[in-house]
Amino acid sequence: MTSHGTNRCGEPRVLLEEPVKSMSIGFEEALRLTFEAIGPLPAESVGLLECVGRVAASDLFALVDSPSSDVSRKDGYAVVYGEVKDATAAVPVRLSLAGSTSAGAAKNIVLTEGTTVRVLTGARVPAGADAVVADEYIRADGRDILIESPPDEPDRNILARGRDVRAGQRLIEAGRRISPAAAGFLAAAGLGRVPVFSKPVVGIVGTGDEIVEPGAPLAEDRLYASNIVTLAGWCMRSGLRSLTAIVKDDPDSILAAFRRMSMETDALITSGGAWKGDRDLVADVLERMGWRKIFHQIRMGPGKAVGLGVLNGKPVFILPGGPPSNFMAFLQIAWPGLMRLGGHEEPGLPRVKAKLSAGITEGNAGWTDLFFGTVEETEDLPLFHPMEKRSRLSSIAEATAVASIPEDRDHLAQGSVISVQLLT
């Protein structure tokens, strides 16, 4: 059964509706359900500078040949290969200089027998010429040019029309992220605007009587809302816009914040109030609002209180409030979900193979145990240095990677070669 909600553009997006009955599913299943639940936002047409880092919403094809004519690869002289092929320094071939041309020049010079044309790099090769002799192989003699060494073969030093790209050629497949170099390729092929998936606007709501807006006066027993800064920072790093809010542990205040955010954003992330305590109100408020729970609480540590559901056709990620749990739940569930929403076919953090510098023994059979750490480059495989599982803010801020013990293991031995996720 599915729910056909609408996004901020008013277009339908199919999302999984049926909740998972288990209150404690495995990490891999939760990730699978996340990808099944979330589809890309609609496409929009943007300029080439705006498309960098975005995902192509359709196959993109060249509109023109590039280059649009045969052009010279070097500064030199356009010649007929057959006239100069036997030239040597001792017996050079003498040609009359018939003119010169440069890149972008409107001149349409035709090469005739016994003549040559001065061409600069990028200039159109004159009609009749089939090779270019580089400057270092000629000698000037008044108005004549002496060719002292011929090109190795015809078409030498000529970039043929359409050599870089042909009109109608497929340049980028739908679902591919557009790099700066790819955007330049699109420009060379004649495109000025391209269809890409819309970038999600993310609402981030921190809940708790104890949290305070960063920079505001800090009363005793209060702490600054660092989680929402971390999450918003990650969104900003990938060009996503985020809206943030801090609300007290009051059901009506939380409901009002969720209602406002759900109207202004494409996805909602909550921080804090995710567990089962007296003041953990987030799930109850979402139930009141009629969300469709997909899962809540999974066999993953830290971050076990993470949840996902659908509210008004938009994904809602519930994250726990403790900094290690909050950040790990975001990286493993919410972040891939947001990337999927932006059209990425293989969302998630990049991975590399690394060797464990020390054994990890804090695993729990049946759970996916995750560890922050740092990666050290070596002549062999990179080394992953695990941090303590209960690392706090000071050490998390130093982390550059994440490793995990899968559900079927309870430890990893020193020297094990594992896949690690890179944070940088």
Tab-separated table of C-alpha atoms in Angstrom:
chain	number	residue	atom	x	y	z
A	1	MET	CA	0.000	0.000	0.000
A	2	THR	CA	1.359	3.443	-0.868
A	3	SER	CA	0.698	7.038	-0.036
A	4	HIS	CA	0.701	9.625	-2.829
A	5	GLY	CA	1.733	12.752	-0.956
A	6	THR	CA	2.781	16.029	-2.534
A	7	ASN	CA	5.975	18.000	-2.207
A	8	ARG	CA	6.447	21.771	-2.147
A	9	CYS	CA	6.074	21.841	-5.931
A	10	GLY	CA	2.630	20.263	-5.669
A	11	GLU	CA	3.598	17.141	-7.620
A	12	PRO	CA	2.957	13.625	-6.309
A	13	ARG	CA	5.720	11.457	-4.938
A	14	VAL	CA	4.982	7.808	-4.106
A	15	LEU	CA	6.052	6.892	-0.603
A	16	LEU	CA	5.734	3.710	1.378
A	17	GLU	CA	2.787	3.883	3.740
A	18	GLU	CA	2.488	0.543	5.496
A	19	PRO	CA	4.352	0.678	8.842
A	20	VAL	CA	6.785	-2.025	9.833
A	21	LYS	CA	5.388	-3.904	12.816
A	22	SER	CA	8.683	-4.668	14.548
A	23	MET	CA	9.977	-2.040	16.950
A	24	SER	CA	13.558	-3.204	16.497
A	25	ILE	CA	14.573	-4.045	12.950
A	26	GLY	CA	18.104	-4.467	11.656
A	27	PHE	CA	20.156	-1.657	10.177
A	28	GLU	CA	20.322	-3.075	6.651
A	29	GLU	CA	16.562	-3.567	6.581
A	30	ALA	CA	16.029	-0.028	7.844
A	31	LEU	CA	18.279	1.342	5.123
A	32	ARG	CA	16.444	-0.684	2.483
A	33	LEU	CA	13.104	0.623	3.718
A	34	THR	CA	14.477	4.165	3.661
A	35	PHE	CA	15.377	3.870	-0.014
A	36	GLU	CA	12.040	2.246	-0.839
A	37	ALA	CA	10.171	4.998	0.973
A	38	ILE	CA	11.802	7.979	-0.683
A	39	GLY	CA	11.762	8.991	-4.320
A	40	PRO	CA	13.458	11.957	-6.014
A	41	LEU	CA	11.875	15.380	-6.052
A	42	PRO	CA	10.617	16.690	-9.419
A	43	ALA	CA	13.047	18.036	-11.992
A	44	GLU	CA	13.796	21.672	-12.632
A	45	SER	CA	15.754	23.412	-15.380
A	46	VAL	CA	18.837	25.311	-14.197
A	47	GLY	CA	21.815	27.089	-15.705
A	48	LEU	CA	25.158	25.359	-16.073
A	49	LEU	CA	26.734	26.964	-13.006
A	50	GLU	CA	23.745	25.924	-10.891
A	51	CYS	CA	23.811	22.319	-12.086
A	52	VAL	CA	27.221	21.477	-10.563
A	53	GLY	CA	26.782	18.921	-7.791
A	54	ARG	CA	23.196	18.230	-8.840
A	55	VAL	CA	21.836	15.032	-10.383
A	56	ALA	CA	20.763	14.891	-14.023
A	57	ALA	CA	17.031	14.198	-14.253
A	58	SER	CA	17.230	12.866	-17.828
A	59	ASP	CA	19.793	11.801	-20.395
A	60	LEU	CA	21.601	14.847	-21.821
A	61	PHE	CA	22.570	15.032	-25.509
A	62	ALA	CA	24.919	17.309	-27.454
A	63	LEU	CA	23.289	20.011	-29.557
A	64	VAL	CA	26.340	20.842	-31.695
A	65	ASP	CA	29.641	19.423	-32.870
A	66	SER	CA	32.677	20.462	-30.853
A	67	PRO	CA	34.860	21.763	-32.293
A	68	SER	CA	32.499	23.141	-34.914
A	69	SER	CA	35.196	22.962	-37.629
A	70	ASP	CA	38.652	21.464	-38.155
A	71	VAL	CA	41.022	23.554	-36.014
A	72	SER	CA	44.766	23.722	-35.443
A	73	ARG	CA	46.201	22.161	-32.308
A	74	LYS	CA	49.339	24.320	-32.500
A	75	ASP	CA	50.724	27.656	-33.592
A	76	GLY	CA	52.164	26.908	-37.020
A	77	TYR	CA	51.502	26.781	-40.757
A	78	ALA	CA	48.722	24.984	-42.630
A	79	VAL	CA	50.053	22.954	-45.555
A	80	VAL	CA	49.218	20.270	-48.085
A	81	TYR	CA	50.957	17.188	-46.726
A	82	GLY	CA	51.887	15.863	-50.163
A	83	GLU	CA	53.838	19.056	-50.936
A	84	VAL	CA	56.031	18.942	-47.827
A	85	LYS	CA	56.371	15.255	-46.960
A	86	ASP	CA	59.947	15.058	-48.297
A	87	ALA	CA	61.198	18.288	-46.697
A	88	THR	CA	64.476	18.290	-44.741
A	89	ALA	CA	66.617	20.948	-43.103
A	90	ALA	CA	69.160	20.535	-45.905
A	91	VAL	CA	66.528	20.631	-48.646
A	92	PRO	CA	63.530	22.587	-47.281
A	93	VAL	CA	60.279	23.110	-49.169
A	94	ARG	CA	59.615	26.773	-50.001
A	95	LEU	CA	55.996	27.981	-49.734
A	96	SER	CA	54.525	31.416	-50.275
A	97	LEU	CA	52.723	32.907	-47.243
A	98	ALA	CA	49.105	33.500	-48.325
A	99	GLY	CA	47.803	34.993	-45.089
A	100	SER	CA	47.141	34.258	-41.422
A	101	THR	CA	44.190	33.373	-39.222
A	102	SER	CA	43.444	32.920	-35.513
A	103	ALA	CA	40.817	31.293	-33.324
A	104	GLY	CA	37.384	32.751	-33.934
A	105	ALA	CA	38.445	34.701	-37.030
A	106	ALA	CA	35.800	35.021	-39.738
A	107	LYS	CA	38.345	34.601	-42.549
A	108	ASN	CA	37.644	31.804	-45.029
A	109	ILE	CA	41.065	31.292	-46.626
A	110	VAL	CA	41.540	28.633	-49.303
A	111	LEU	CA	44.992	27.086	-49.612
A	112	THR	CA	46.335	26.918	-53.190
A	113	GLU	CA	49.314	25.023	-54.603
A	114	GLY	CA	52.667	26.295	-53.349
A	115	THR	CA	51.230	28.375	-50.518
A	116	THR	CA	50.849	28.157	-46.752
A	117	VAL	CA	48.722	29.999	-44.182
A	118	ARG	CA	49.831	31.060	-40.715
A	119	VAL	CA	47.435	29.491	-38.152
A	120	LEU	CA	47.312	30.011	-34.408
A	121	THR	CA	46.086	27.407	-31.905
A	122	GLY	CA	42.325	26.992	-32.237
A	123	ALA	CA	42.131	28.650	-35.657
A	124	ARG	CA	40.047	27.087	-38.410
A	125	VAL	CA	42.236	25.100	-40.786
A	126	PRO	CA	42.008	26.634	-44.295
A	127	ALA	CA	40.188	24.681	-46.957
A	128	GLY	CA	42.602	22.520	-48.934
A	129	ALA	CA	45.068	22.050	-46.058
A	130	ASP	CA	45.451	18.619	-44.482
A	131	ALA	CA	48.274	19.175	-41.966
A	132	VAL	CA	49.848	21.825	-39.753
A	133	VAL	CA	53.620	22.261	-39.359
A	134	ALA	CA	54.542	23.539	-35.882
A	135	ASP	CA	56.602	26.742	-35.585
A	136	GLU	CA	59.759	24.941	-34.517
A	137	TYR	CA	60.014	23.141	-37.891
A	138	ILE	CA	59.966	26.195	-40.186
A	139	ARG	CA	62.255	29.076	-41.131
A	140	ALA	CA	61.111	32.417	-42.524
A	141	ASP	CA	62.779	33.808	-45.632
A	142	GLY	CA	61.228	37.145	-46.478
A	143	ARG	CA	57.616	36.526	-47.510
A	144	ASP	CA	58.312	32.810	-47.938
A	145	ILE	CA	58.215	30.022	-45.390
A	146	LEU	CA	60.764	27.215	-45.557
A	147	ILE	CA	59.451	23.888	-44.275
A	148	GLU	CA	62.395	21.966	-42.792
A	149	SER	CA	60.577	18.950	-41.358
A	150	PRO	CA	57.144	17.610	-42.358
A	151	PRO	CA	54.453	16.281	-40.034
A	152	ASP	CA	54.564	12.527	-39.402
A	153	GLU	CA	51.288	12.010	-41.242
A	154	PRO	CA	48.344	13.833	-42.813
A	155	ASP	CA	45.965	15.530	-40.327
A	156	ARG	CA	48.858	15.953	-37.917
A	157	ASN	CA	48.210	18.752	-35.419
A	158	ILE	CA	44.593	19.117	-36.578
A	159	LEU	CA	41.634	18.628	-34.251
A	160	ALA	CA	38.854	17.386	-36.508
A	161	ARG	CA	35.322	18.757	-36.338
A	162	GLY	CA	33.282	16.891	-33.734
A	163	ARG	CA	36.347	15.180	-32.270
A	164	ASP	CA	35.370	16.152	-28.689
A	165	VAL	CA	31.647	15.652	-29.147
A	166	ARG	CA	29.187	15.024	-31.962
A	167	ALA	CA	25.719	16.545	-32.179
A	168	GLY	CA	23.220	14.007	-30.836
A	169	GLN	CA	25.815	12.184	-28.721
A	170	ARG	CA	24.661	11.236	-25.219
A	171	LEU	CA	26.832	13.121	-22.758
A	172	ILE	CA	25.410	12.264	-19.343
A	173	GLU	CA	22.954	9.593	-18.252
A	174	ALA	CA	19.991	10.322	-16.001
A	175	GLY	CA	20.917	9.839	-12.355
A	176	ARG	CA	24.539	10.938	-12.726
A	177	ARG	CA	25.934	13.694	-10.513
A	178	ILE	CA	27.225	16.596	-12.599
A	179	SER	CA	30.825	17.568	-11.820
A	180	PRO	CA	32.431	20.911	-12.743
A	181	ALA	CA	34.249	19.231	-15.651
A	182	ALA	CA	30.987	17.643	-16.830
A	183	ALA	CA	29.290	21.061	-16.750
A	184	GLY	CA	32.068	22.391	-18.988
A	185	PHE	CA	31.512	19.452	-21.343
A	186	LEU	CA	27.825	20.324	-21.503
A	187	ALA	CA	28.701	23.916	-22.326
A	188	ALA	CA	30.991	22.806	-25.180
A	189	ALA	CA	28.147	20.688	-26.532
A	190	GLY	CA	25.814	23.670	-26.780
A	191	LEU	CA	23.675	23.275	-23.675
A	192	GLY	CA	22.844	26.356	-21.624
A	193	ARG	CA	20.303	24.889	-19.214
A	194	VAL	CA	19.850	21.312	-18.023
A	195	PRO	CA	17.140	19.374	-16.148
A	196	VAL	CA	18.224	18.292	-12.672
A	197	PHE	CA	16.383	16.967	-9.651
A	198	SER	CA	15.370	19.670	-7.203
A	199	LYS	CA	17.519	20.096	-4.109
A	200	PRO	CA	15.633	19.262	-0.918
A	201	VAL	CA	14.886	21.997	1.582
A	202	VAL	CA	15.408	20.395	4.994
A	203	GLY	CA	13.673	21.380	8.223
A	204	ILE	CA	15.648	20.618	11.410
A	205	VAL	CA	13.834	20.870	14.738
A	206	GLY	CA	15.705	20.495	18.030
A	207	THR	CA	13.488	19.658	21.015
A	208	GLY	CA	14.232	19.977	24.724
A	209	ASP	CA	13.809	22.360	27.647
A	210	GLU	CA	17.561	22.256	28.188
A	211	ILE	CA	18.786	23.410	24.769
A	212	VAL	CA	19.511	27.024	23.908
A	213	GLU	CA	20.117	28.878	20.641
A	214	PRO	CA	23.897	29.017	20.027
A	215	GLY	CA	25.293	32.379	21.057
A	216	ALA	CA	22.458	33.251	23.443
A	217	PRO	CA	23.093	33.670	27.198
A	218	LEU	CA	23.499	30.242	28.819
A	219	ALA	CA	21.748	29.633	32.128
A	220	GLU	CA	22.779	26.929	34.594
A	221	ASP	CA	21.805	23.378	33.561
A	222	ARG	CA	21.330	24.457	29.948
A	223	LEU	CA	23.386	23.592	26.861
A	224	TYR	CA	23.703	24.945	23.383
A	225	ALA	CA	21.874	23.206	20.531
A	226	SER	CA	25.010	21.892	18.841
A	227	ASN	CA	23.228	19.032	17.084
A	228	ILE	CA	21.193	21.245	14.784
A	229	VAL	CA	24.328	23.182	13.841
A	230	THR	CA	26.100	19.941	12.886
A	231	LEU	CA	23.161	18.688	10.833
A	232	ALA	CA	22.561	22.024	9.120
A	233	GLY	CA	26.290	22.212	8.378
A	234	TRP	CA	26.195	18.878	6.608
A	235	CYS	CA	23.255	20.050	4.543
A	236	MET	CA	25.045	23.269	3.651
A	237	ARG	CA	28.161	21.370	2.595
A	238	SER	CA	26.150	19.647	-0.126
A	239	GLY	CA	24.294	22.748	-1.211
A	240	LEU	CA	21.049	21.901	0.581
A	241	ARG	CA	19.112	24.693	2.231
A	242	SER	CA	17.966	24.084	5.784
A	243	LEU	CA	15.576	25.784	8.176
A	244	THR	CA	16.148	25.293	11.909
A	245	ALA	CA	14.038	25.688	15.010
A	246	ILE	CA	14.337	24.975	18.745
A	247	VAL	CA	11.225	24.107	20.770
A	248	LYS	CA	10.526	23.217	24.384
A	249	ASP	CA	9.304	19.819	25.574
A	250	ASP	CA	5.686	20.821	25.110
A	251	PRO	CA	3.417	18.799	22.788
A	252	ASP	CA	1.571	21.816	21.391
A	253	SER	CA	4.786	23.744	20.724
A	254	ILE	CA	6.336	20.732	19.012
A	255	LEU	CA	3.209	20.182	16.925
A	256	ALA	CA	3.161	23.815	15.818
A	257	ALA	CA	6.834	23.655	14.813
A	258	PHE	CA	6.337	20.411	12.891
A	259	ARG	CA	3.266	21.788	11.121
A	260	ARG	CA	5.098	24.944	10.062
A	261	MET	CA	8.200	23.080	8.941
A	262	SER	CA	6.221	20.511	6.963
A	263	MET	CA	4.670	23.326	4.948
A	264	GLU	CA	8.001	24.991	4.134
A	265	THR	CA	10.314	22.045	3.511
A	266	ASP	CA	10.685	18.770	1.600
A	267	ALA	CA	11.933	16.712	4.552
A	268	LEU	CA	11.867	17.064	8.326
A	269	ILE	CA	14.557	16.021	10.803
A	270	THR	CA	13.892	16.016	14.532
A	271	SER	CA	16.676	16.066	17.115
A	272	GLY	CA	15.956	14.820	20.631
A	273	GLY	CA	12.890	13.319	22.305
A	274	ALA	CA	13.172	10.110	20.300
A	275	TRP	CA	13.247	7.448	23.022
A	276	LYS	CA	10.630	6.272	25.539
A	277	GLY	CA	11.037	8.674	28.462
A	278	ASP	CA	8.390	10.940	29.927
A	279	ARG	CA	9.661	13.894	27.925
A	280	ASP	CA	10.297	12.019	24.676
A	281	LEU	CA	7.319	13.458	22.850
A	282	VAL	CA	8.299	13.500	19.199
A	283	ALA	CA	6.750	10.204	18.068
A	284	ASP	CA	3.526	10.897	19.988
A	285	VAL	CA	3.150	14.304	18.333
A	286	LEU	CA	3.729	12.794	14.908
A	287	GLU	CA	1.093	10.167	15.659
A	288	ARG	CA	-1.342	12.978	16.490
A	289	MET	CA	-0.520	14.589	13.157
A	290	GLY	CA	-1.273	11.355	11.276
A	291	TRP	CA	2.201	10.379	10.086
A	292	ARG	CA	2.791	6.924	8.609
A	293	LYS	CA	5.525	5.252	10.610
A	294	ILE	CA	7.899	3.081	8.620
A	295	PHE	CA	10.216	2.186	11.503
A	296	HIS	CA	11.293	3.535	14.861
A	297	GLN	CA	14.193	2.100	16.842
A	298	ILE	CA	16.570	-0.267	15.068
A	299	ARG	CA	19.399	-2.602	16.042
A	300	MET	CA	22.123	-0.044	15.503
A	301	GLY	CA	24.420	1.585	18.000
A	302	PRO	CA	24.905	4.415	18.540
A	303	GLY	CA	21.662	5.804	17.130
A	304	LYS	CA	19.204	3.011	17.941
A	305	ALA	CA	16.299	5.442	18.530
A	306	VAL	CA	16.316	6.597	14.902
A	307	GLY	CA	12.982	6.540	13.107
A	308	LEU	CA	11.460	7.257	9.703
A	309	GLY	CA	7.927	8.022	8.639
A	310	VAL	CA	5.892	10.027	6.170
A	311	LEU	CA	3.983	13.208	6.990
A	312	ASN	CA	1.978	14.910	4.249
A	313	GLY	CA	3.880	12.937	1.642
A	314	LYS	CA	7.282	14.017	2.963
A	315	PRO	CA	9.874	11.988	4.875
A	316	VAL	CA	10.386	12.648	8.583
A	317	PHE	CA	13.539	11.408	10.292
A	318	ILE	CA	13.506	11.065	14.089
A	319	LEU	CA	16.987	11.352	15.597
A	320	PRO	CA	18.030	10.858	19.224
A	321	GLY	CA	19.454	13.816	21.147
A	322	GLY	CA	22.820	12.541	22.420
A	323	PRO	CA	25.519	13.912	20.080
A	324	PRO	CA	27.124	10.549	19.118
A	325	SER	CA	23.724	8.916	18.551
A	326	ASN	CA	22.336	11.978	16.800
A	327	PHE	CA	25.206	12.317	14.350
A	328	MET	CA	25.515	8.597	13.621
A	329	ALA	CA	21.775	8.202	13.025
A	330	PHE	CA	21.912	11.167	10.679
A	331	LEU	CA	24.882	9.805	8.721
A	332	GLN	CA	23.520	6.267	8.387
A	333	ILE	CA	19.794	6.852	7.798
A	334	ALA	CA	18.797	10.496	7.326
A	335	TRP	CA	21.705	11.563	5.114
A	336	PRO	CA	21.268	8.748	2.568
A	337	GLY	CA	17.530	9.493	2.583
A	338	LEU	CA	18.120	13.164	1.799
A	339	MET	CA	20.510	12.238	-1.008
A	340	ARG	CA	17.894	9.899	-2.435
A	341	LEU	CA	15.388	12.753	-2.287
A	342	GLY	CA	17.818	14.822	-4.359
A	343	GLY	CA	17.964	12.140	-7.064
A	344	HIS	CA	21.186	10.307	-6.165
A	345	GLU	CA	20.920	6.676	-7.269
A	346	GLU	CA	23.630	5.444	-4.885
A	347	PRO	CA	23.258	7.700	-1.857
A	348	GLY	CA	25.442	7.497	1.189
A	349	LEU	CA	28.976	8.280	2.230
A	350	PRO	CA	31.903	7.285	-0.016
A	351	ARG	CA	33.753	4.136	1.043
A	352	VAL	CA	37.343	2.897	0.933
A	353	LYS	CA	39.087	-0.271	2.045
A	354	ALA	CA	41.185	0.210	5.182
A	355	LYS	CA	43.066	-1.866	7.726
A	356	LEU	CA	42.187	-1.755	11.426
A	357	SER	CA	45.005	-0.350	13.537
A	358	ALA	CA	43.491	-1.933	16.651
A	359	GLY	CA	40.876	-4.573	17.374
A	360	ILE	CA	37.269	-3.548	18.050
A	361	THR	CA	35.693	-5.690	20.740
A	362	GLU	CA	32.673	-3.618	21.785
A	363	GLY	CA	30.263	-5.311	19.395
A	364	ASN	CA	26.908	-6.894	20.170
A	365	ALA	CA	25.796	-9.966	18.257
A	366	GLY	CA	22.633	-9.213	16.292
A	367	TRP	CA	23.400	-5.468	16.139
A	368	THR	CA	25.255	-3.245	13.731
A	369	ASP	CA	27.854	-1.477	15.856
A	370	LEU	CA	29.353	1.706	14.449
A	371	PHE	CA	32.531	3.535	15.422
A	372	PHE	CA	33.893	6.946	14.623
A	373	GLY	CA	37.576	7.070	13.853
A	374	THR	CA	40.340	8.606	11.796
A	375	VAL	CA	42.035	7.401	8.621
A	376	GLU	CA	45.800	7.521	8.202
A	377	GLU	CA	47.269	7.193	4.723
A	378	THR	CA	50.081	4.626	4.385
A	379	GLU	CA	52.067	3.123	1.518
A	380	ASP	CA	49.776	0.110	1.761
A	381	LEU	CA	46.094	0.334	2.650
A	382	PRO	CA	44.928	3.275	4.759
A	383	LEU	CA	44.808	2.620	8.519
A	384	PHE	CA	41.550	3.136	10.415
A	385	HIS	CA	42.059	4.196	14.031
A	386	PRO	CA	38.817	3.552	15.953
A	387	MET	CA	37.623	5.884	18.686
A	388	GLU	CA	35.816	4.727	21.789
A	389	LYS	CA	32.228	3.917	20.971
A	390	ARG	CA	30.972	6.439	23.516
A	391	SER	CA	33.014	9.286	22.106
A	392	ARG	CA	31.716	12.760	22.917
A	393	LEU	CA	31.725	15.987	20.952
A	394	SER	CA	35.428	16.722	21.327
A	395	SER	CA	36.473	13.456	19.705
A	396	ILE	CA	33.626	13.277	17.182
A	397	ALA	CA	34.774	16.630	15.847
A	398	GLU	CA	38.107	14.966	14.984
A	399	ALA	CA	36.542	11.968	13.221
A	400	THR	CA	37.220	11.500	9.523
A	401	ALA	CA	35.614	8.095	8.981
A	402	VAL	CA	33.141	5.507	10.312
A	403	ALA	CA	33.596	1.732	10.586
A	404	SER	CA	31.075	-0.907	11.600
A	405	ILE	CA	30.809	-4.412	13.032
A	406	PRO	CA	28.014	-6.179	11.103
A	407	GLU	CA	25.183	-8.020	12.814
A	408	ASP	CA	26.767	-11.453	12.408
A	409	ARG	CA	29.952	-10.450	14.282
A	410	ASP	CA	30.723	-9.212	17.790
A	411	HIS	CA	34.292	-8.030	17.180
A	412	LEU	CA	36.858	-7.189	14.530
A	413	ALA	CA	40.480	-8.232	14.936
A	414	GLN	CA	43.444	-5.907	14.587
A	415	GLY	CA	44.681	-5.908	10.998
A	416	SER	CA	41.269	-6.782	9.544
A	417	VAL	CA	40.617	-5.205	6.137
A	418	ILE	CA	37.225	-3.517	6.257
A	419	SER	CA	35.128	-1.014	4.335
A	420	VAL	CA	35.014	2.398	6.022
A	421	GLN	CA	32.863	5.429	5.266
A	422	LEU	CA	34.684	8.700	4.713
A	423	LEU	CA	33.406	11.878	6.356
A	424	THR	CA	35.788	14.268	4.610
